[in-house]
Structure formats: structure tokens, C-alpha cells
């Protein structure tokens, strides 16, 4: 089997910002060659590390974001490295780079020197703010992207939960990830255009625009009502205060609750479940029969009673019991898991979600997230773990360039 | 007029709420003909979704719906009517892609499994987006975006240590499941261009979220460390790479904050100079080890410096020194104050019958130099294109259309 992108050659020069874009292509069959300086991609210096020992081949961040790629060392500051870069780009279908705007052009190694003469080449530059504009050369990390782009201002606490708390950044480099989700969309759109016409093009992918495009109701509120939404603990930012969604269970974990028995069929099931456990004894009274009075946020006493009983019910059960019991009764409830706690959920093993990799310091395979999508004909596939620094220099130069 | 990269691609769009419409927004922006199949009896709840212009929902005055459904067409089709289902088959026959984000099992109950779709159109690409996917023991469970965020670990990874989770503040995984769907559909289209072969793409919103937590999962499977431990999550302090300062600091004004990150000693040195070389910023903060060890005091001191200053002025001063810094911008900041968005022409508007002649919208990213995605039309009114699609694309006569309308096929 081979992925939908089998046969495509991609040259990548990226670190923490752009590396997911290359992974998305590599995991679906593209031959992605990561060109690294002799010291390695900056992503190799990002922890956590195997056994907390830093080293170019021990970054778990790098392990995850560079699966299925091959590594070639080329120092673009030297004439030999520059020549290698030119040659690799010369036989690539797609280039992905996350250098500062103008940086590669300054070395005569950017799109204007290498891309424009080749009409079929797709060149995607991922940057914090795009190629032009007053902030084009502003410095940014993932957090800066999430701050300026808007996600952070929507995420945080009610004053009673954390007085004076700032907007909060969700961890996991989600600003970089979002930049790369858009970069991949652009690359694939350009690829479909090339399928039709043979023509490539330059793609200007900005993390700032990507993050701003990923803030749900925030912009609609401003465009429609000239209102800013404000952040609230563990739930959506909104233009008005809303009801809590998080309830602590008996084991100290949180359940995430969206309403209770919105329609009468599921309400009957929830009612029976609660009452079997000794909660919500009053729910049999006819005043609870109208779905409208059961909805939180409208001020009805019945809704308040339901939420109070729900809180007591959850406090008396484990979070997983509440989650599964709710889902079995058609409630889209959740449990707030640590990322690794999904490893214990057999549903994901049923689907074959986990991938297994080895690497420096771990000869036995360890699990990590696998396919974000399941293709019936051309599936996601782990062909090789992330490359060791320079592991494939000779191999790729021989294969792509015929150099021995 | 510049060609659009997805010109000629037709999408039979059965999606609703946010995750599916996000996917088709991307495809429509890049030029695909996206035909939303809608149901008057069970309308997309986002058509009622706040913000609503002028009070009462009309199904056509939601700014929320407008944001996710620009550039698309809308047809009304009663799939519970046998003739409505027959028309859906005819639409699938002339489409490149069918995409839906119902609970798993719904399309099967319509007798439109992938196998059935393939019988109608052998090269069809069928993309389903559900909470838990179409296989596995819990496939009948359901999600909203926040459920997927909670189950995948993203919610827990957002917050101050010792506090309840903060995250995510919106349905990040509705957006992002939509992005994965758009990516997957375009990959499948490329494969079909090469081979003529279609396929089924099964996307689980929770799995898409789990795929964004790779290093955290590996830190457990390799190092045995769970995020459920004291001190985690780290709020706005850096998790990895461990650098300091890395936080948000209060500025002058109401709820104004600046995010600042110094990646190395040189950037810290530049920040010290930008702050006017205060006496406190001396020896023990010069190295990363010291800045991490005394991070509480470091954050306090920086916060004292920013507290009396304007957030945009702090950003300008630090960025002029080469230090990563950014205002925590709200939506009004982005639209009204952000110089970068303004310079790049990011904000625009398109006329909409009920939202007004200048219903605001953002641009299309990333920017393809030769064939950029474009804003062409605001979101469609419910059923706005039923007549056009039926009599144009599906070749129905005017009389037939009137007859079908009478029979309740278009409702």
C-alpha cells in the first residue's frame, strides 16, 4: 500500500513552526527530505527528551513531528551545502520552509532564484506573520502566535475561579499546528491546480492569519454586533455569562457536561439512571416534563435543581462512569483526560489508532498518536520513525541526484 | 480573472454545525462548487446560532452561520421523501465528493453507505466526520468540539496549575477536525487524479485531537510522565522548550495583556536593554538556569514594568529589540487595531440579504500567489439555490420543479 501522495518529492527546511506540514505530507506517502544544518533542525533541541538527556536524536517533539521523513545535512551558508540545496530543490515537486521572510532569497536560495524558473514547483513558506506587512519581521513563538491571533483571549477563567488570571495558552504548540494545517491546505490546493495545469506557485502561509481564522464565534460577534466575547472557565468565550460545563467527579477528574436530557426520550433515560442511584427523586414531578424548563441558562428553578442533582451525582461517581453512562444515554458528555489516558481506552485500539516507534534510547517500540484520518484505499502509514540527524544524506544524494 | 485551484470540483455537502462546514469552507474558498443540502424541518442549528442580527432568528441572520458558509450554495431537499432521496442520488452521481458530519450510522440508515454511494458514482470520495469514527466499540458515542478536546487531552493541557482546566474557550476541534477533513479530501482528489480511484475517508474528531498531543503522549510512553501531575499544566509558562521569561503580563487598561517569550540569553539581554536596564535585572537572571530558578520574581518584576504601560507600546518596544512579544488580542483588536492585518488587506465584507450590504468577513489563508482563494459570495439563504441546482445541474424542467415542490420534496 502507498499513500495518496506517493511519488511526490518534498524538500523541507523547517523547525518547530513548519515541521507538522512536512509530517502531514510524509505520513500520506510523500518522499519528504528534511534538509538540516550540521547542528540539526532547531526542533531537535525541543524537549521533552528521552530520559531527559538532550541530544539531536532524543527529542520526543522531533520524534513525533518528523515521522516518515529522511534527513540530509546541508549547511546553506557554505557553497557545497548551497549546491546540495539547489540540486534537491531542482528535483522536488514541493518545498516547505519556515525561514524568516527574505532569508533564503538573501542567499539566492529562495523562491525567486530557484522556484520562479521552474514553472511546476510548489513552494510553501510558513512564517509567523506572512511575507510582507509591518510585522513581517516581528519575532514570534507559538505563544505569541496564539496571543496576537486571538485564541488566548478567549481562553481562561471566571474571576471567582482564578481572580485576575490572564488569558491562557493551550499547550502543545497549537499555534504552530494551526499554521501547518493551513499550509497543508494551501499546498494541496496548489497541487490540485498543478494536476490540472502543470503550473506550480508560491504560497505565503502566515501563522497569524491561521490562528485568527480559528476562533469560532469571536469574529462573527464583532462583525455582526460589534461585541467582544469574554473568557469563562473551561467553556466557550461568550458575550454573556454562561453555565459551568465542568464538574468534579469522585476520583478528582472532571466531567464535561452539555445539558442534561434535552429531549424527552433521553431525559427519561437520564432520570431512570439518576433515580436508580438515589439522585433526582423529584424528577418524576410533571413540572420537569417540559424540555424548555430543563435547559440551563434561562433561569428556571427546574434547570437549577437538575444541575444541582447532576453535580451531586457526578461527585458520587468516577468520571469515566459518568462519561460512559451519559454516552450510553445519548449525552455528548466527556471526561477531561490527560493525553496519555487515551492509551487505556480500548476504542482507539479497536481502530488501530496508535503507532509504534523506536529511537535512540528506546529499542523497544513505544506508542504515540497515529492516523488523524483513515483512508480506505490509500491509508496513513508509518514507514519509518523520525530520522537521525543526517541519517540519509548519502542515500538521498545517490537516489535523487545520482551522486555516489 | 485568476483561476481558482479547485475549479471544477463539486462537493455534495451534507454537513452541519461547525466541523463539517469548516471543511467545506476551505474547499469553497479555493473554488470548489459546494452545494449544501439542507432540511427545513431539521435546519442546521448554526442558522439559529448567536450572534443573531436584530434579535429574532430567521434562519438567515446568524453571523455565526455566515462566517462558516461563505462561497457555498444551499438547496432544500427533503430526504425523507422518496423523490428527495432520488434527487440526492442524482446529485451524488454528478459530484466529486460527498461529505457529512452526522453521528456514525446516519448515512447507513439512509442506505448511503460508501458501498451504496460507489454504486451511484464509482469514483466518489466519501468523507465522514464523526466524534469517534465509523469503527470501534464506541462508534455510537457523540461529541461536540469541547467533548473531543476533553477526551483527547487538549482541555487538560490548558490551564493554570492547581486550577480547573481553562480550555479551550471555543471549539478548537470543530475547526481542526474540519481542517483535517479538507486536507484529506484534497489528498484523495489528488490520488483520484492519478488513478481514477475514489475512497472512503473516516475521520474521528477525537482522534484528530489526539494527533495534536504527540509529544505529551510520548513523554508518558517513553519517560512515564503523565500531564496529570503537580505543576501541570504550566499556564503561560513554557512547558517545552523550558525558557524564561515566558508568560503573559498585565498592561495598563482593562484586561490588557502582553505575551513575552525570550528564547535565549541574547533575547533576554535585548529585553533588559529595552526595559532601560533596571537594577533588578542583574546577575542571577543572566543565564537561563537563573531565570528558570527565580521565575516567580522574574515574572513579578516584568509585570511591574508592563503594568503601567500600553500593551501595543510594549510590543513595539520589545519587537524593535528583537524580542518575541505580542498583545493578547480580542476580536475588536484584530479587526480595528492590528496593523499587520490592515496592511495585508485581511478584512473585507460581502453583501448579504439579511446581514446587510457589508457583512464582515476575513480573508483566505494561505495566500497562493497564482491562484489565491477568494471571497465571492456571503453565506447562502436557506434554499437559495434549490431552483438553480435542480433545473440547471440536475436538468429538471420548470414544470417538474413545480410538481416536486407541490409534493413537498423541497422543504
PDB file of N, CA and C in Angstrom, chain B residues 185-244:
ATOM      1  N   UNK B 185      -9.654  15.319   1.982  1.00  0.00           N
ATOM      2  CA  UNK B 185     -10.406  15.336   0.722  1.00  0.00           C
ATOM      3  C   UNK B 185      -9.485  15.732  -0.437  1.00  0.00           C
ATOM      4  N   UNK B 186      -8.654  16.722  -0.215  1.00  0.00           N
ATOM      5  CA  UNK B 186      -7.764  17.161  -1.311  1.00  0.00           C
ATOM      6  C   UNK B 186      -6.715  16.097  -1.627  1.00  0.00           C
ATOM      7  N   UNK B 187      -6.225  15.394  -0.594  1.00  0.00           N
ATOM      8  CA  UNK B 187      -5.294  14.286  -0.866  1.00  0.00           C
ATOM      9  C   UNK B 187      -5.989  13.199  -1.692  1.00  0.00           C
ATOM     10  N   UNK B 188      -7.222  12.894  -1.322  1.00  0.00           N
ATOM     11  CA  UNK B 188      -7.953  11.855  -2.050  1.00  0.00           C
ATOM     12  C   UNK B 188      -8.242  12.298  -3.481  1.00  0.00           C
ATOM     13  N   UNK B 189      -8.494  13.588  -3.672  1.00  0.00           N
ATOM     14  CA  UNK B 189      -8.708  14.089  -5.042  1.00  0.00           C
ATOM     15  C   UNK B 189      -7.434  13.939  -5.871  1.00  0.00           C
ATOM     16  N   UNK B 190      -6.282  14.210  -5.257  1.00  0.00           N
ATOM     17  CA  UNK B 190      -5.018  14.040  -5.978  1.00  0.00           C
ATOM     18  C   UNK B 190      -4.829  12.572  -6.363  1.00  0.00           C
ATOM     19  N   UNK B 191      -5.106  11.678  -5.418  1.00  0.00           N
ATOM     20  CA  UNK B 191      -4.987  10.248  -5.723  1.00  0.00           C
ATOM     21  C   UNK B 191      -5.945   9.868  -6.854  1.00  0.00           C
ATOM     22  N   UNK B 192      -7.138  10.408  -6.824  1.00  0.00           N
ATOM     23  CA  UNK B 192      -8.102  10.093  -7.872  1.00  0.00           C
ATOM     24  C   UNK B 192      -7.634  10.649  -9.219  1.00  0.00           C
ATOM     25  N   UNK B 193      -7.011  11.817  -9.189  1.00  0.00           N
ATOM     26  CA  UNK B 193      -6.464  12.361 -10.446  1.00  0.00           C
ATOM     27  C   UNK B 193      -5.449  11.405 -11.066  1.00  0.00           C
ATOM     28  N   UNK B 194      -4.693  10.730 -10.198  1.00  0.00           N
ATOM     29  CA  UNK B 194      -3.637   9.838 -10.720  1.00  0.00           C
ATOM     30  C   UNK B 194      -4.201   8.495 -11.160  1.00  0.00           C
ATOM     31  N   UNK B 195      -5.209   8.003 -10.427  1.00  0.00           N
ATOM     32  CA  UNK B 195      -5.613   6.602 -10.612  1.00  0.00           C
ATOM     33  C   UNK B 195      -7.073   6.413 -11.005  1.00  0.00           C
ATOM     34  N   UNK B 196      -7.888   7.436 -10.850  1.00  0.00           N
ATOM     35  CA  UNK B 196      -9.319   7.284 -11.093  1.00  0.00           C
ATOM     36  C   UNK B 196     -10.078   6.669  -9.938  1.00  0.00           C
ATOM     37  N   UNK B 197      -9.354   6.358  -8.870  1.00  0.00           N
ATOM     38  CA  UNK B 197      -9.964   5.639  -7.749  1.00  0.00           C
ATOM     39  C   UNK B 197     -10.456   6.595  -6.656  1.00  0.00           C
ATOM     40  N   UNK B 198     -11.703   6.416  -6.240  1.00  0.00           N
ATOM     41  CA  UNK B 198     -12.220   7.139  -5.081  1.00  0.00           C
ATOM     42  C   UNK B 198     -11.989   6.344  -3.820  1.00  0.00           C
ATOM     43  N   UNK B 199     -12.499   6.828  -2.691  1.00  0.00           N
ATOM     44  CA  UNK B 199     -12.385   6.069  -1.446  1.00  0.00           C
ATOM     45  C   UNK B 199     -13.202   6.695  -0.337  1.00  0.00           C
ATOM     46  N   UNK B 200     -13.282   5.962   0.772  1.00  0.00           N
ATOM     47  CA  UNK B 200     -13.948   6.462   1.978  1.00  0.00           C
ATOM     48  C   UNK B 200     -12.891   6.955   2.959  1.00  0.00           C
ATOM     49  N   UNK B 201     -13.091   8.151   3.459  1.00  0.00           N
ATOM     50  CA  UNK B 201     -12.219   8.699   4.499  1.00  0.00           C
ATOM     51  C   UNK B 201     -13.047   8.797   5.771  1.00  0.00           C
ATOM     52  N   UNK B 202     -12.573   8.125   6.802  1.00  0.00           N
ATOM     53  CA  UNK B 202     -13.291   8.045   8.087  1.00  0.00           C
ATOM     54  C   UNK B 202     -12.511   8.884   9.094  1.00  0.00           C
ATOM     55  N   UNK B 203     -13.089  10.018   9.476  1.00  0.00           N
ATOM     56  CA  UNK B 203     -12.388  10.910  10.404  1.00  0.00           C
ATOM     57  C   UNK B 203     -13.112  10.940  11.737  1.00  0.00           C
ATOM     58  N   UNK B 204     -12.341  10.716  12.788  1.00  0.00           N
ATOM     59  CA  UNK B 204     -12.848  10.863  14.155  1.00  0.00           C
ATOM     60  C   UNK B 204     -12.327  12.180  14.708  1.00  0.00           C
ATOM     61  N   UNK B 205     -13.251  12.983  15.179  1.00  0.00           N
ATOM     62  CA  UNK B 205     -12.863  14.287  15.730  1.00  0.00           C
ATOM     63  C   UNK B 205     -11.941  14.122  16.938  1.00  0.00           C
ATOM     64  N   UNK B 206     -12.182  13.102  17.736  1.00  0.00           N
ATOM     65  CA  UNK B 206     -11.329  12.892  18.914  1.00  0.00           C
ATOM     66  C   UNK B 206      -9.925  12.467  18.476  1.00  0.00           C
ATOM     67  N   UNK B 207      -9.841  11.579  17.492  1.00  0.00           N
ATOM     68  CA  UNK B 207      -8.514  11.169  17.009  1.00  0.00           C
ATOM     69  C   UNK B 207      -7.738  12.352  16.441  1.00  0.00           C
ATOM     70  N   UNK B 208      -8.435  13.208  15.701  1.00  0.00           N
ATOM     71  CA  UNK B 208      -7.742  14.390  15.172  1.00  0.00           C
ATOM     72  C   UNK B 208      -7.163  15.210  16.326  1.00  0.00           C
ATOM     73  N   UNK B 209      -7.890  15.284  17.428  1.00  0.00           N
ATOM     74  CA  UNK B 209      -7.378  15.988  18.604  1.00  0.00           C
ATOM     75  C   UNK B 209      -6.208  15.251  19.245  1.00  0.00           C
ATOM     76  N   UNK B 210      -6.318  13.934  19.329  1.00  0.00           N
ATOM     77  CA  UNK B 210      -5.225  13.151  19.923  1.00  0.00           C
ATOM     78  C   UNK B 210      -3.943  13.300  19.105  1.00  0.00           C
ATOM     79  N   UNK B 211      -4.100  13.481  17.800  1.00  0.00           N
ATOM     80  CA  UNK B 211      -2.922  13.652  16.939  1.00  0.00           C
ATOM     81  C   UNK B 211      -2.216  14.987  17.193  1.00  0.00           C
ATOM     82  N   UNK B 212      -2.812  15.861  17.999  1.00  0.00           N
ATOM     83  CA  UNK B 212      -2.166  17.141  18.336  1.00  0.00           C
ATOM     84  C   UNK B 212      -1.494  17.092  19.698  1.00  0.00           C
ATOM     85  N   UNK B 213      -1.379  15.900  20.268  1.00  0.00           N
ATOM     86  CA  UNK B 213      -0.777  15.779  21.607  1.00  0.00           C
ATOM     87  C   UNK B 213       0.425  14.837  21.595  1.00  0.00           C
ATOM     88  N   UNK B 214       1.038  14.635  20.434  1.00  0.00           N
ATOM     89  CA  UNK B 214       2.091  13.632  20.291  1.00  0.00           C
ATOM     90  C   UNK B 214       3.202  13.705  21.330  1.00  0.00           C
ATOM     91  N   UNK B 215       3.863  14.853  21.493  1.00  0.00           N
ATOM     92  CA  UNK B 215       4.961  14.892  22.470  1.00  0.00           C
ATOM     93  C   UNK B 215       4.501  14.588  23.893  1.00  0.00           C
ATOM     94  N   UNK B 216       3.293  14.996  24.246  1.00  0.00           N
ATOM     95  CA  UNK B 216       2.798  14.707  25.600  1.00  0.00           C
ATOM     96  C   UNK B 216       2.578  13.209  25.782  1.00  0.00           C
ATOM     97  N   UNK B 217       2.061  12.550  24.747  1.00  0.00           N
ATOM     98  CA  UNK B 217       1.865  11.092  24.840  1.00  0.00           C
ATOM     99  C   UNK B 217       3.219  10.393  24.918  1.00  0.00           C
ATOM    100  N   UNK B 218       4.159  10.826  24.092  1.00  0.00           N
ATOM    101  CA  UNK B 218       5.489  10.200  24.123  1.00  0.00           C
ATOM    102  C   UNK B 218       6.195  10.433  25.457  1.00  0.00           C
ATOM    103  N   UNK B 219       5.954  11.575  26.077  1.00  0.00           N
ATOM    104  CA  UNK B 219       6.583  11.814  27.378  1.00  0.00           C
ATOM    105  C   UNK B 219       6.082  10.782  28.387  1.00  0.00           C
ATOM    106  N   UNK B 220       4.881  10.273  28.166  1.00  0.00           N
ATOM    107  CA  UNK B 220       4.354   9.202  29.028  1.00  0.00           C
ATOM    108  C   UNK B 220       4.903   7.837  28.614  1.00  0.00           C
ATOM    109  N   UNK B 221       4.824   7.521  27.303  1.00  0.00           N
ATOM    110  CA  UNK B 221       5.221   6.165  26.903  1.00  0.00           C
ATOM    111  C   UNK B 221       6.738   5.979  26.970  1.00  0.00           C
ATOM    112  N   UNK B 222       7.494   7.052  26.861  1.00  0.00           N
ATOM    113  CA  UNK B 222       8.961   6.945  26.942  1.00  0.00           C
ATOM    114  C   UNK B 222       9.455   7.218  28.361  1.00  0.00           C
ATOM    115  N   UNK B 223       8.964   8.304  28.938  1.00  0.00           N
ATOM    116  CA  UNK B 223       9.504   8.735  30.233  1.00  0.00           C
ATOM    117  C   UNK B 223       8.586   8.457  31.422  1.00  0.00           C
ATOM    118  N   UNK B 224       7.390   7.959  31.138  1.00  0.00           N
ATOM    119  CA  UNK B 224       6.481   7.626  32.228  1.00  0.00           C
ATOM    120  C   UNK B 224       5.816   8.809  32.899  1.00  0.00           C
ATOM    121  N   UNK B 225       5.872   9.992  32.255  1.00  0.00           N
ATOM    122  CA  UNK B 225       5.299  11.188  32.882  1.00  0.00           C
ATOM    123  C   UNK B 225       3.935  11.524  32.285  1.00  0.00           C
ATOM    124  N   UNK B 226       2.923  11.584  33.122  1.00  0.00           N
ATOM    125  CA  UNK B 226       1.594  11.997  32.685  1.00  0.00           C
ATOM    126  C   UNK B 226       1.430  13.501  32.881  1.00  0.00           C
ATOM    127  N   UNK B 227       0.548  14.103  32.099  1.00  0.00           N
ATOM    128  CA  UNK B 227       0.214  15.512  32.355  1.00  0.00           C
ATOM    129  C   UNK B 227      -0.551  15.674  33.669  1.00  0.00           C
ATOM    130  N   UNK B 228      -1.096  14.555  34.189  1.00  0.00           N
ATOM    131  CA  UNK B 228      -1.817  14.657  35.446  1.00  0.00           C
ATOM    132  C   UNK B 228      -0.814  14.557  36.588  1.00  0.00           C
ATOM    133  N   UNK B 229      -0.079  15.634  36.810  1.00  0.00           N
ATOM    134  CA  UNK B 229       0.887  15.654  37.899  1.00  0.00           C
ATOM    135  C   UNK B 229       1.011  17.086  38.406  1.00  0.00           C
ATOM    136  N   UNK B 230       1.587  17.210  39.573  1.00  0.00           N
ATOM    137  CA  UNK B 230       1.645  18.529  40.189  1.00  0.00           C
ATOM    138  C   UNK B 230       2.436  19.495  39.316  1.00  0.00           C
ATOM    139  N   UNK B 231       1.940  20.712  39.244  1.00  0.00           N
ATOM    140  CA  UNK B 231       2.641  21.729  38.466  1.00  0.00           C
ATOM    141  C   UNK B 231       2.221  21.785  37.011  1.00  0.00           C
ATOM    142  N   UNK B 232       1.392  20.823  36.590  1.00  0.00           N
ATOM    143  CA  UNK B 232       0.952  20.798  35.200  1.00  0.00           C
ATOM    144  C   UNK B 232      -0.540  21.070  35.139  1.00  0.00           C
ATOM    145  N   UNK B 233      -1.035  21.711  34.094  1.00  0.00           N
ATOM    146  CA  UNK B 233      -0.256  22.346  33.039  1.00  0.00           C
ATOM    147  C   UNK B 233       0.448  23.591  33.572  1.00  0.00           C
ATOM    148  N   UNK B 234       1.183  24.246  32.742  1.00  0.00           N
ATOM    149  CA  UNK B 234       2.070  25.303  33.210  1.00  0.00           C
ATOM    150  C   UNK B 234       1.499  26.699  32.989  1.00  0.00           C
ATOM    151  N   UNK B 235       0.191  26.794  32.711  1.00  0.00           N
ATOM    152  CA  UNK B 235      -0.338  28.129  32.411  1.00  0.00           C
ATOM    153  C   UNK B 235       0.365  28.677  31.198  1.00  0.00           C
ATOM    154  N   UNK B 236       0.850  29.904  31.305  1.00  0.00           N
ATOM    155  CA  UNK B 236       1.547  30.508  30.158  1.00  0.00           C
ATOM    156  C   UNK B 236       3.058  30.381  30.257  1.00  0.00           C
ATOM    157  N   UNK B 237       3.524  29.724  31.299  1.00  0.00           N
ATOM    158  CA  UNK B 237       4.959  29.417  31.334  1.00  0.00           C
ATOM    159  C   UNK B 237       5.248  28.303  30.347  1.00  0.00           C
ATOM    160  N   UNK B 238       6.493  28.267  29.900  1.00  0.00           N
ATOM    161  CA  UNK B 238       6.850  27.298  28.873  1.00  0.00           C
ATOM    162  C   UNK B 238       6.816  25.896  29.451  1.00  0.00           C
ATOM    163  N   UNK B 239       6.261  24.956  28.691  1.00  0.00           N
ATOM    164  CA  UNK B 239       6.437  23.537  29.031  1.00  0.00           C
ATOM    165  C   UNK B 239       7.725  23.086  28.361  1.00  0.00           C
ATOM    166  N   UNK B 240       7.730  22.944  27.054  1.00  0.00           N
ATOM    167  CA  UNK B 240       8.946  22.632  26.305  1.00  0.00           C
ATOM    168  C   UNK B 240       8.948  23.481  25.045  1.00  0.00           C
ATOM    169  N   UNK B 241      10.046  24.093  24.710  1.00  0.00           N
ATOM    170  CA  UNK B 241      11.303  24.110  25.447  1.00  0.00           C
ATOM    171  C   UNK B 241      11.181  24.956  26.722  1.00  0.00           C
ATOM    172  N   UNK B 242      11.927  24.589  27.748  1.00  0.00           N
ATOM    173  CA  UNK B 242      11.898  25.315  29.014  1.00  0.00           C
ATOM    174  C   UNK B 242      12.694  26.606  28.867  1.00  0.00           C
ATOM    175  N   UNK B 243      11.972  27.720  28.738  1.00  0.00           N
ATOM    176  CA  UNK B 243      12.638  29.013  28.600  1.00  0.00           C
ATOM    177  C   UNK B 243      11.953  30.014  29.521  1.00  0.00           C
ATOM    178  N   UNK B 244      12.652  31.073  29.865  1.00  0.00           N
ATOM    179  CA  UNK B 244      12.090  32.129  30.711  1.00  0.00           C
ATOM    180  C   UNK B 244      12.829  33.433  30.409  1.00  0.00           C
TER     181      UNK B 244
END
